[in-house]
PDB file of C-alpha atoms in Angstrom:
ATOM      1  CA  UNK U   5      -0.323  -0.174  -0.371  1.00 59.00           C
ATOM      2  CA  UNK U   6       1.712   3.668  -0.772  1.00 73.00           C
ATOM      3  CA  UNK U   7       2.378   5.934   2.282  1.00 83.00           C
ATOM      4  CA  UNK U   8      -0.492   8.746   2.297  1.00 91.00           C
ATOM      5  CA  UNK U   9      -0.172  12.466   2.638  1.00 93.00           C
ATOM      6  CA  UNK U  10      -0.851  12.167   5.698  1.00 94.00           C
ATOM      7  CA  UNK U  11       1.681   9.148   6.711  1.00 94.00           C
ATOM      8  CA  UNK U  12       4.720  11.598   4.617  1.00 94.00           C
ATOM      9  CA  UNK U  13       3.707  15.023   6.669  1.00 95.00           C
ATOM     10  CA  UNK U  14       4.015  12.845   9.975  1.00 95.00           C
ATOM     11  CA  UNK U  15       7.343  11.458   9.442  1.00 95.00           C
ATOM     12  CA  UNK U  16       8.945  14.590   7.990  1.00 95.00           C
ATOM     13  CA  UNK U  17       7.789  16.977  11.176  1.00 95.00           C
ATOM     14  CA  UNK U  18       8.371  13.817  13.610  1.00 95.00           C
ATOM     15  CA  UNK U  19      11.730  13.873  12.095  1.00 94.00           C
ATOM     16  CA  UNK U  20      11.734  17.571  12.968  1.00 93.00           C
ATOM     17  CA  UNK U  21      11.324  16.769  15.911  1.00 93.00           C
ATOM     18  CA  UNK U  22      13.681  14.441  16.751  1.00 93.00           C
ATOM     19  CA  UNK U  23      15.750  16.850  15.061  1.00 91.00           C
ATOM     20  CA  UNK U  24      14.967  20.257  17.001  1.00 90.00           C
ATOM     21  CA  UNK U  25      15.814  17.169  20.063  1.00 90.00           C
ATOM     22  CA  UNK U  26      19.192  16.936  19.408  1.00 86.00           C
ATOM     23  CA  UNK U  27      19.221  20.750  20.192  1.00 82.00           C
ATOM     24  CA  UNK U  28      20.319  22.870  23.161  1.00 71.00           C
ATOM     25  CA  UNK U  29      16.641  22.810  24.929  1.00 65.00           C
ATOM     26  CA  UNK U  30      16.816  26.333  26.142  1.00 67.00           C
ATOM     27  CA  UNK U  31      16.898  27.876  22.593  1.00 54.00           C
ATOM     28  CA  UNK U  32      14.181  25.188  20.948  1.00 51.00           C
ATOM     29  CA  UNK U  33      11.986  24.371  23.876  1.00 66.00           C
ATOM     30  CA  UNK U  34       8.762  26.071  22.592  1.00 82.00           C
ATOM     31  CA  UNK U  35       8.689  25.243  18.920  1.00 87.00           C
ATOM     32  CA  UNK U  36       9.115  21.875  19.866  1.00 90.00           C
ATOM     33  CA  UNK U  37       6.591  20.773  22.832  1.00 90.00           C
ATOM     34  CA  UNK U  38       4.208  22.988  19.985  1.00 93.00           C
ATOM     35  CA  UNK U  39       5.377  20.516  17.323  1.00 94.00           C
ATOM     36  CA  UNK U  40       4.851  17.795  19.131  1.00 94.00           C
ATOM     37  CA  UNK U  41       1.496  18.690  20.305  1.00 95.00           C
ATOM     38  CA  UNK U  42       0.714  18.670  16.267  1.00 95.00           C
ATOM     39  CA  UNK U  43       2.444  15.369  16.206  1.00 95.00           C
ATOM     40  CA  UNK U  44       0.309  13.668  19.052  1.00 95.00           C
ATOM     41  CA  UNK U  45      -2.903  15.305  16.693  1.00 96.00           C
ATOM     42  CA  UNK U  46      -2.123  13.886  13.294  1.00 95.00           C
ATOM     43  CA  UNK U  47      -0.731  10.022  14.924  1.00 95.00           C
ATOM     44  CA  UNK U  48      -4.640  10.271  15.645  1.00 95.00           C
ATOM     45  CA  UNK U  49      -5.758  11.162  12.400  1.00 95.00           C
ATOM     46  CA  UNK U  50      -3.346   8.616  11.089  1.00 94.00           C
ATOM     47  CA  UNK U  51      -4.380   5.944  13.603  1.00 94.00           C
ATOM     48  CA  UNK U  52      -8.017   6.428  12.024  1.00 93.00           C
ATOM     49  CA  UNK U  53      -7.317   7.042   8.378  1.00 92.00           C
ATOM     50  CA  UNK U  54      -8.685   4.481   5.686  1.00 91.00           C
ATOM     51  CA  UNK U  55      -4.777   3.848   4.474  1.00 89.00           C
ATOM     52  CA  UNK U  56      -2.842   4.057   7.838  1.00 90.00           C
ATOM     53  CA  UNK U  57       0.336   1.726   8.100  1.00 92.00           C
ATOM     54  CA  UNK U  58       0.663  -1.555   9.726  1.00 93.00           C
ATOM     55  CA  UNK U  59       0.100  -1.996  13.681  1.00 93.00           C
ATOM     56  CA  UNK U  60       3.304  -2.772  14.118  1.00 94.00           C
ATOM     57  CA  UNK U  61       4.467   0.191  11.773  1.00 94.00           C
ATOM     58  CA  UNK U  62       2.031   2.637  13.905  1.00 94.00           C
ATOM     59  CA  UNK U  63       3.530   1.085  17.396  1.00 95.00           C
ATOM     60  CA  UNK U  64       6.670   2.448  16.575  1.00 95.00           C
ATOM     61  CA  UNK U  65       4.992   5.336  15.760  1.00 95.00           C
ATOM     62  CA  UNK U  66       2.968   5.827  19.169  1.00 95.00           C
ATOM     63  CA  UNK U  67       5.788   4.717  20.321  1.00 95.00           C
ATOM     64  CA  UNK U  68       8.519   7.654  19.418  1.00 95.00           C
ATOM     65  CA  UNK U  69       5.888  10.779  20.045  1.00 95.00           C
ATOM     66  CA  UNK U  70       5.935   9.413  23.817  1.00 95.00           C
ATOM     67  CA  UNK U  71       9.145   9.072  23.654  1.00 95.00           C
ATOM     68  CA  UNK U  72       9.426  12.858  22.307  1.00 94.00           C
ATOM     69  CA  UNK U  73       6.850  13.995  24.967  1.00 94.00           C
ATOM     70  CA  UNK U  74       8.783  12.117  28.044  1.00 93.00           C
ATOM     71  CA  UNK U  75      11.487  13.789  27.691  1.00 92.00           C
ATOM     72  CA  UNK U  76       9.408  17.145  27.611  1.00 91.00           C
ATOM     73  CA  UNK U  77       8.556  16.051  30.524  1.00 92.00           C
ATOM     74  CA  UNK U  78      11.248  15.090  32.057  1.00 91.00           C
ATOM     75  CA  UNK U  79      13.447  18.709  30.908  1.00 87.00           C
ATOM     76  CA  UNK U  80      10.502  20.705  33.180  1.00 88.00           C
ATOM     77  CA  UNK U  81      12.051  18.717  36.340  1.00 90.00           C
ATOM     78  CA  UNK U  82      13.499  20.563  39.096  1.00 89.00           C
ATOM     79  CA  UNK U  83      17.020  19.215  39.664  1.00 90.00           C
ATOM     80  CA  UNK U  84      19.308  17.537  37.513  1.00 88.00           C
ATOM     81  CA  UNK U  85      19.204  13.678  39.151  1.00 89.00           C
ATOM     82  CA  UNK U  86      15.388  13.719  38.793  1.00 91.00           C
ATOM     83  CA  UNK U  87      15.693  14.432  35.204  1.00 88.00           C
ATOM     84  CA  UNK U  88      18.240  11.706  35.087  1.00 89.00           C
ATOM     85  CA  UNK U  89      15.907   9.556  36.882  1.00 90.00           C
ATOM     86  CA  UNK U  90      13.148  10.445  34.560  1.00 91.00           C
ATOM     87  CA  UNK U  91      15.297   9.727  30.764  1.00 89.00           C
ATOM     88  CA  UNK U  92      16.442   6.004  32.779  1.00 89.00           C
ATOM     89  CA  UNK U  93      12.561   5.161  31.849  1.00 91.00           C
ATOM     90  CA  UNK U  94      11.531   6.964  28.416  1.00 92.00           C
ATOM     91  CA  UNK U  95      12.041   4.074  25.623  1.00 90.00           C
ATOM     92  CA  UNK U  96      12.906   5.379  22.196  1.00 91.00           C
ATOM     93  CA  UNK U  97      11.812   4.200  18.640  1.00 89.00           C
ATOM     94  CA  UNK U  98      13.389   0.866  17.411  1.00 87.00           C
ATOM     95  CA  UNK U  99      13.350   2.089  13.876  1.00 91.00           C
ATOM     96  CA  UNK U 100      14.781   4.828  12.060  1.00 91.00           C
ATOM     97  CA  UNK U 101      12.199   7.396  11.304  1.00 92.00           C
ATOM     98  CA  UNK U 102      13.467   8.628   8.214  1.00 91.00           C
ATOM     99  CA  UNK U 103      15.616   6.178   4.937  1.00 86.00           C
ATOM    100  CA  UNK U 104      18.636   8.168   5.534  1.00 86.00           C
ATOM    101  CA  UNK U 105      18.667   7.322   9.133  1.00 86.00           C
ATOM    102  CA  UNK U 106      22.085   4.405  10.016  1.00 86.00           C
ATOM    103  CA  UNK U 107      20.065   4.543  13.386  1.00 88.00           C
ATOM    104  CA  UNK U 108      17.333   5.576  14.650  1.00 89.00           C
ATOM    105  CA  UNK U 109      17.622   9.615  15.396  1.00 91.00           C
ATOM    106  CA  UNK U 110      15.274   8.584  19.225  1.00 90.00           C
ATOM    107  CA  UNK U 111      17.727   6.164  20.148  1.00 91.00           C
ATOM    108  CA  UNK U 112      21.178   9.037  19.126  1.00 91.00           C
ATOM    109  CA  UNK U 113      18.321  11.904  21.089  1.00 91.00           C
ATOM    110  CA  UNK U 114      18.327   9.584  23.818  1.00 92.00           C
ATOM    111  CA  UNK U 115      21.513   9.141  24.271  1.00 92.00           C
ATOM    112  CA  UNK U 116      22.820  12.585  24.212  1.00 90.00           C
ATOM    113  CA  UNK U 117      19.923  13.679  26.817  1.00 88.00           C
ATOM    114  CA  UNK U 118      20.849  11.638  29.098  1.00 89.00           C
ATOM    115  CA  UNK U 119      24.689  12.483  28.917  1.00 89.00           C
ATOM    116  CA  UNK U 120      23.233  16.256  29.214  1.00 86.00           C
ATOM    117  CA  UNK U 121      21.649  15.395  32.276  1.00 87.00           C
ATOM    118  CA  UNK U 122      24.864  13.310  33.843  1.00 88.00           C
ATOM    119  CA  UNK U 123      26.458  17.077  32.508  1.00 88.00           C
ATOM    120  CA  UNK U 124      24.641  18.976  34.516  1.00 85.00           C
ATOM    121  CA  UNK U 125      24.568  16.997  37.403  1.00 86.00           C
ATOM    122  CA  UNK U 126      28.119  17.316  37.659  1.00 87.00           C
ATOM    123  CA  UNK U 127      28.414  21.201  37.384  1.00 85.00           C
ATOM    124  CA  UNK U 128      24.913  21.258  40.055  1.00 82.00           C
ATOM    125  CA  UNK U 129      27.755  19.034  42.024  1.00 83.00           C
ATOM    126  CA  UNK U 130      30.964  20.993  41.454  1.00 83.00           C
ATOM    127  CA  UNK U 131      29.168  24.269  42.198  1.00 78.00           C
ATOM    128  CA  UNK U 132      27.685  22.965  45.668  1.00 74.00           C
ATOM    129  CA  UNK U 133      30.828  22.254  46.937  1.00 68.00           C
ATOM    130  CA  UNK U 134      32.198  24.086  50.065  1.00 52.00           C
ATOM    131  CA  UNK U 135      34.474  24.420  52.803  1.00 46.00           C
ATOM    132  CA  UNK U 136      33.631  25.032  55.989  1.00 45.00           C
ATOM    133  CA  UNK U 137      37.345  26.958  57.247  1.00 45.00           C
ATOM    134  CA  UNK U 138      40.198  27.345  55.032  1.00 48.00           C
ATOM    135  CA  UNK U 139      42.154  25.215  57.559  1.00 50.00           C
ATOM    136  CA  UNK U 140      39.790  22.786  55.801  1.00 53.00           C
ATOM    137  CA  UNK U 141      40.265  24.250  52.540  1.00 56.00           C
ATOM    138  CA  UNK U 142      44.023  23.235  52.636  1.00 55.00           C
ATOM    139  CA  UNK U 143      44.270  19.827  53.624  1.00 56.00           C
ATOM    140  CA  UNK U 144      41.593  19.033  50.964  1.00 56.00           C
ATOM    141  CA  UNK U 145      42.988  20.890  48.400  1.00 54.00           C
ATOM    142  CA  UNK U 146      46.788  19.416  49.569  1.00 58.00           C
ATOM    143  CA  UNK U 147      44.627  16.237  49.282  1.00 55.00           C
ATOM    144  CA  UNK U 148      43.386  17.031  45.962  1.00 54.00           C
ATOM    145  CA  UNK U 149      46.576  17.788  44.787  1.00 55.00           C
ATOM    146  CA  UNK U 150      47.805  14.012  44.927  1.00 52.00           C
ATOM    147  CA  UNK U 151      44.743  12.895  42.480  1.00 50.00           C
ATOM    148  CA  UNK U 152      44.582  13.884  38.618  1.00 55.00           C
ATOM    149  CA  UNK U 153      41.790  15.386  37.899  1.00 52.00           C
ATOM    150  CA  UNK U 154      40.340  12.329  35.914  1.00 51.00           C
ATOM    151  CA  UNK U 155      39.888  11.496  39.168  1.00 49.00           C
ATOM    152  CA  UNK U 156      38.398  13.589  41.488  1.00 53.00           C
ATOM    153  CA  UNK U 157      36.250  14.128  39.471  1.00 57.00           C
ATOM    154  CA  UNK U 158      34.945  10.471  38.000  1.00 53.00           C
ATOM    155  CA  UNK U 159      34.729   9.349  41.559  1.00 56.00           C
ATOM    156  CA  UNK U 160      32.559  12.933  42.817  1.00 64.00           C
ATOM    157  CA  UNK U 161      30.175  11.636  39.715  1.00 63.00           C
ATOM    158  CA  UNK U 162      29.806   8.127  40.736  1.00 62.00           C
ATOM    159  CA  UNK U 163      29.404   9.344  44.521  1.00 66.00           C
ATOM    160  CA  UNK U 164      26.688  11.306  43.726  1.00 69.00           C
ATOM    161  CA  UNK U 165      24.761   8.890  41.143  1.00 67.00           C
ATOM    162  CA  UNK U 166      25.142   6.254  44.140  1.00 65.00           C
ATOM    163  CA  UNK U 167      24.343   8.131  46.423  1.00 73.00           C
ATOM    164  CA  UNK U 168      21.301   8.926  45.040  1.00 67.00           C
ATOM    165  CA  UNK U 169      20.125   5.308  43.894  1.00 59.00           C
ATOM    166  CA  UNK U 170      20.760   4.707  47.404  1.00 62.00           C
ATOM    167  CA  UNK U 171      17.948   7.095  48.797  1.00 72.00           C
ATOM    168  CA  UNK U 172      15.880   6.720  45.938  1.00 68.00           C
ATOM    169  CA  UNK U 173      15.967   2.519  46.980  1.00 66.00           C
ATOM    170  CA  UNK U 174      15.337   3.685  50.392  1.00 70.00           C
ATOM    171  CA  UNK U 175      12.322   5.703  49.861  1.00 73.00           C
ATOM    172  CA  UNK U 176      10.784   2.739  47.930  1.00 66.00           C
ATOM    173  CA  UNK U 177      11.468   0.176  50.571  1.00 65.00           C
ATOM    174  CA  UNK U 178      10.123   2.351  53.139  1.00 71.00           C
ATOM    175  CA  UNK U 179       6.796   2.416  50.574  1.00 67.00           C
ATOM    176  CA  UNK U 180       6.661  -0.866  50.503  1.00 67.00           C
ATOM    177  CA  UNK U 181       7.495  -2.043  54.283  1.00 70.00           C
ATOM    178  CA  UNK U 182       4.462   0.981  54.745  1.00 73.00           C
ATOM    179  CA  UNK U 183       2.004  -0.911  52.123  1.00 70.00           C
ATOM    180  CA  UNK U 184       2.796  -4.455  53.766  1.00 68.00           C
ATOM    181  CA  UNK U 185       2.933  -3.049  57.113  1.00 76.00           C
ATOM    182  CA  UNK U 186      -1.333  -1.273  56.047  1.00 75.00           C
ATOM    183  CA  UNK U 187      -1.764  -4.437  54.052  1.00 73.00           C
ATOM    184  CA  UNK U 188      -1.589  -6.748  56.786  1.00 75.00           C
ATOM    185  CA  UNK U 189      -3.410  -4.258  59.634  1.00 77.00           C
ATOM    186  CA  UNK U 190      -6.492  -4.488  57.142  1.00 73.00           C
ATOM    187  CA  UNK U 191      -6.278  -8.283  56.780  1.00 71.00           C
ATOM    188  CA  UNK U 192      -6.270  -8.659  60.578  1.00 73.00           C
ATOM    189  CA  UNK U 193      -9.052  -7.055  60.914  1.00 70.00           C
ATOM    190  CA  UNK U 194     -10.707  -8.002  58.599  1.00 66.00           C
ATOM    191  CA  UNK U 195     -10.078 -11.639  60.144  1.00 72.00           C
ATOM    192  CA  UNK U 196     -11.148  -9.841  63.829  1.00 72.00           C
ATOM    193  CA  UNK U 197     -14.462  -8.763  61.864  1.00 64.00           C
ATOM    194  CA  UNK U 198     -15.279 -12.004  60.353  1.00 69.00           C
ATOM    195  CA  UNK U 199     -14.362 -14.436  63.069  1.00 66.00           C
ATOM    196  CA  UNK U 200     -16.803 -11.866  65.174  1.00 60.00           C
ATOM    197  CA  UNK U 201     -19.481 -12.429  63.299  1.00 61.00           C
ATOM    198  CA  UNK U 202     -19.269 -16.321  62.900  1.00 65.00           C
ATOM    199  CA  UNK U 203     -18.568 -16.461  67.135  1.00 70.00           C
ATOM    200  CA  UNK U 204     -22.030 -14.106  67.254  1.00 66.00           C
ATOM    201  CA  UNK U 205     -24.088 -16.483  65.149  1.00 69.00           C
ATOM    202  CA  UNK U 206     -23.197 -19.693  66.809  1.00 70.00           C
ATOM    203  CA  UNK U 207     -23.720 -18.225  70.640  1.00 70.00           C
ATOM    204  CA  UNK U 208     -27.155 -17.174  68.580  1.00 65.00           C
ATOM    205  CA  UNK U 209     -27.657 -20.611  66.816  1.00 71.00           C
ATOM    206  CA  UNK U 210     -26.817 -22.346  70.781  1.00 68.00           C
ATOM    207  CA  UNK U 211     -28.969 -19.992  72.393  1.00 70.00           C
ATOM    208  CA  UNK U 212     -31.777 -20.656  69.699  1.00 70.00           C
ATOM    209  CA  UNK U 213     -31.218 -24.298  70.499  1.00 66.00           C
ATOM    210  CA  UNK U 214     -31.779 -23.999  74.248  1.00 65.00           C
ATOM    211  CA  UNK U 215     -34.569 -22.115  74.310  1.00 59.00           C
ATOM    212  CA  UNK U 216     -36.123 -24.946  71.649  1.00 61.00           C
ATOM    213  CA  UNK U 217     -35.150 -27.617  74.376  1.00 60.00           C
ATOM    214  CA  UNK U 218     -36.945 -26.227  76.457  1.00 59.00           C
ATOM    215  CA  UNK U 219     -39.837 -25.604  74.719  1.00 52.00           C
ATOM    216  CA  UNK U 220     -40.199 -28.553  73.445  1.00 57.00           C
ATOM    217  CA  UNK U 221     -39.839 -29.971  77.496  1.00 56.00           C
ATOM    218  CA  UNK U 222     -42.651 -28.071  78.397  1.00 52.00           C
ATOM    219  CA  UNK U 223     -44.905 -28.750  75.948  1.00 54.00           C
ATOM    220  CA  UNK U 224     -43.924 -32.339  76.187  1.00 55.00           C
ATOM    221  CA  UNK U 225     -44.771 -31.754  79.938  1.00 53.00           C
ATOM    222  CA  UNK U 226     -48.104 -30.144  79.111  1.00 52.00           C
ATOM    223  CA  UNK U 227     -48.775 -32.871  77.150  1.00 53.00           C
ATOM    224  CA  UNK U 228     -49.198 -35.376  79.818  1.00 53.00           C
ATOM    225  CA  UNK U 229     -52.700 -36.380  81.358  1.00 54.00           C
ATOM    226  CA  UNK U 230     -53.773 -35.177  84.995  1.00 49.00           C
ATOM    227  CA  UNK U 231     -52.101 -37.818  87.620  1.00 50.00           C
ATOM    228  CA  UNK U 232     -49.606 -39.379  85.382  1.00 48.00           C
ATOM    229  CA  UNK U 233     -45.908 -39.160  86.353  1.00 47.00           C
ATOM    230  CA  UNK U 234     -42.598 -39.241  83.931  1.00 41.00           C
TER     231      UNK U 234
END
């Protein structure tokens, strides 16, 4: 089936968006966000078109649009560490958008975005380093002189990333623990309620049986002729 005019325009706009996404965000944010919005509308129309592409192609188109949307959302996060984490969960397209691409453009954009986030984290880390006194500063400088610059920088980056992921894992563990505790409490409460209901029903049945037995004995005694003994 021949490619429709709508799909051709969609591919052109998608390629343009991927190109903008690879550039510096400060200069292209407003254009990229506007283009991605138009891209979403075109994708919806493409899915409804009688000459729509195969489901596999539509899935990849949808994946690429979602990737661009996620990229924009990640860029709006306040800290480089949050941006970096959000970028880890983005899923770029699996096939080239245009025939001249050797590697899918969205994969290249993803790599560039992760590198940009790492650079921002490095810059933030270096700008926030401070020493409380000149004595500790001199000691720190003397210590640093014995370590190559590249090694110091790599070690600082690694420490920051490890600490960030450690904090995230601790928060996740706390959330899971609270969830398990709440689930256990709810289960115990439900079991207690069910047990109480069962005990109440059992007591009610026993009382009813006892009352029935007494009523039966009374009825039997009342039916005997006068003067007879049991």
